[in-house]
Amino acid sequence: MRSAKLVIGMLVLFAMPALAEAPKPIPPDQFDNLFKMIKPQAGELRFQEIPWLMSVHEARKKAAEEGKPIAIWSGSGGAPLGVC
Amino acid sequence: MVRLVKAKFIPLAVDGRVINKYHDSEVDFLRDLKCVANGAHGEVWVITAGGKRLERGEMIPDSKTFQASLERGLKAWAALPQSDRKAGAVQVPERGAIDPKRAVAVAPPEGTLIVRVHNRQLGRNAAGECRHTVPDDYIPALRDPKLGVVATAGTTNLFSQPANDMMWITKAEALAMMPTSPRKGQTFKVPATLCERIFRFQLDPGRGLSEADSFPNATVNAGQLQLTVEEASGSEVRLRLDGFASLNNPRAYLQQSQNPTTKKFSQSQIPLEYQPRLLGYLAYDAAKKVLTRFDMIALGDVRGRPVDENLFGERVGEANLLGVAFELVTDPKPADYLSPKGLRDGGDNYNLPRYLGLKK
């Protein structure tokens, strides 16, 4: 019986993902503060205050309707709005 | 610059690499106009709806040069005949079909929920509480121009800001998180495909610093995510999400070969590890079966420098905090349809089955 428990215990141990030092749970009363801290603060990522369109067609239509030029910013992958 | 663009232009953001392999009216317009960068560097142009290229944006990291180039673009615009610029004068042809190979990057599958994700490096104050990073949190090579790695001492400001990505939740996954007869205290698992997506693509110390995925082989077994019904008495059902992940990438190839500058100045271990706890709060309209809230954070220590090939974002010390915040976008604007990083398989290939975990 003891050896069976030992085997089961070791199976459970090896089945779980390894943790170097078990990280502490996030206290629920800290959630709102941390959520706000991680997100962009005032003055950060100001680039995203611009109402970017992502469709060439929609941008052309809007530019033609409003009589404005288009500022087209290209990057790779998700850039310039997101990550590469 | 922000005010100028908002007031005087129609702003358009595109992945310039689409011109490398796709063909449809939108891509062909960009290709013909030669107004996009088709690689990793960025490019800005002032163009017209009718297809004229006016002025190139000078992307110098001082606001005045760039702004001046946009203003030159406005002058070139003003010099055009009225037939090119008067409101309503230009007829834009119908778009036609999008190249099927990039259609999923234009719009996600029907019923998909969009979640905005921010990754941010954090530090700890003297009391052990989380705080934003400061220059001294970063290795000397990223702070001191005399070491020859960075041009200015302010480079670390880039790393202290959050990087943003997107995440998609499928209609089926959302439904699976909205039990029909919820009971307070009831627990159940987050759908396996969503778990894997979070572990593999969203809990990445290199996000915003590198194009590579840090944990490309992470599976659902890399952690656990569980939902608990907290409130089920009214029309809104509220859930709490708890979990953890243990992610690692030995990066054994770096033992044999590293960029010489990186090898000289890096202070971090080669294997990359991230072991966050996760906490989140969800809510749904029980009658409409609509998810109205998906707010979640991941918080934990990263060991190893964030990027394998360079020093971007490398911190002082063995273990450093990384926080990731997820927030449901309830009223998506055009920019919120930015495709998730994980959808892009090796650059500009859009691989939906891989991203959704449908292909094994």
mmCIF file of C-alpha atoms in Angstrom, chain B residues 4-5 25-26 30 34 74 122 131 148 155 191 204 229 237 274 276 280-281 289 292 294 311:
data_model
loop_
_atom_site.group_PDB
_atom_site.id
_atom_site.type_symbol
_atom_site.label_atom_id
_atom_site.label_comp_id
_atom_site.label_asym_id
_atom_site.label_seq_id
_atom_site.Cartn_x
_atom_site.Cartn_y
_atom_site.Cartn_z
ATOM 1 C CA LEU B 4 -1.562 67.008 -36.884
ATOM 2 C CA VAL B 5 -2.298 63.494 -38.142
ATOM 3 C CA SER B 25 -6.945 45.503 -55.301
ATOM 4 C CA GLU B 26 -5.676 46.847 -51.972
ATOM 5 C CA LEU B 30 0.198 49.710 -52.422
ATOM 6 C CA LYS B 34 5.634 52.052 -53.972
ATOM 7 C CA LEU B 74 0.230 68.847 -46.825
ATOM 8 C CA LEU B 122 7.807 45.660 -13.974
ATOM 9 C CA ARG B 131 6.219 49.376 -9.844
ATOM 10 C CA GLY B 148 28.742 51.402 -27.732
ATOM 11 C CA THR B 155 16.877 54.034 -24.773
ATOM 12 C CA PRO B 191 -10.956 25.466 -22.909
ATOM 13 C CA ASP B 204 6.067 36.075 -24.015
ATOM 14 C CA VAL B 229 -18.525 30.869 -10.686
ATOM 15 C CA VAL B 237 -22.937 35.689 -14.236
ATOM 16 C CA TYR B 274 8.633 32.592 -17.250
ATOM 17 C CA PRO B 276 3.512 33.569 -13.903
ATOM 18 C CA GLY B 280 -8.883 37.173 -14.102
ATOM 19 C CA TYR B 281 -12.526 38.165 -13.944
ATOM 20 C CA LYS B 289 -25.010 34.197 -23.831
ATOM 21 C CA THR B 292 -19.215 41.033 -21.457
ATOM 22 C CA PHE B 294 -12.642 39.152 -19.889
ATOM 23 C CA LEU B 311 20.158 42.814 -25.480
#
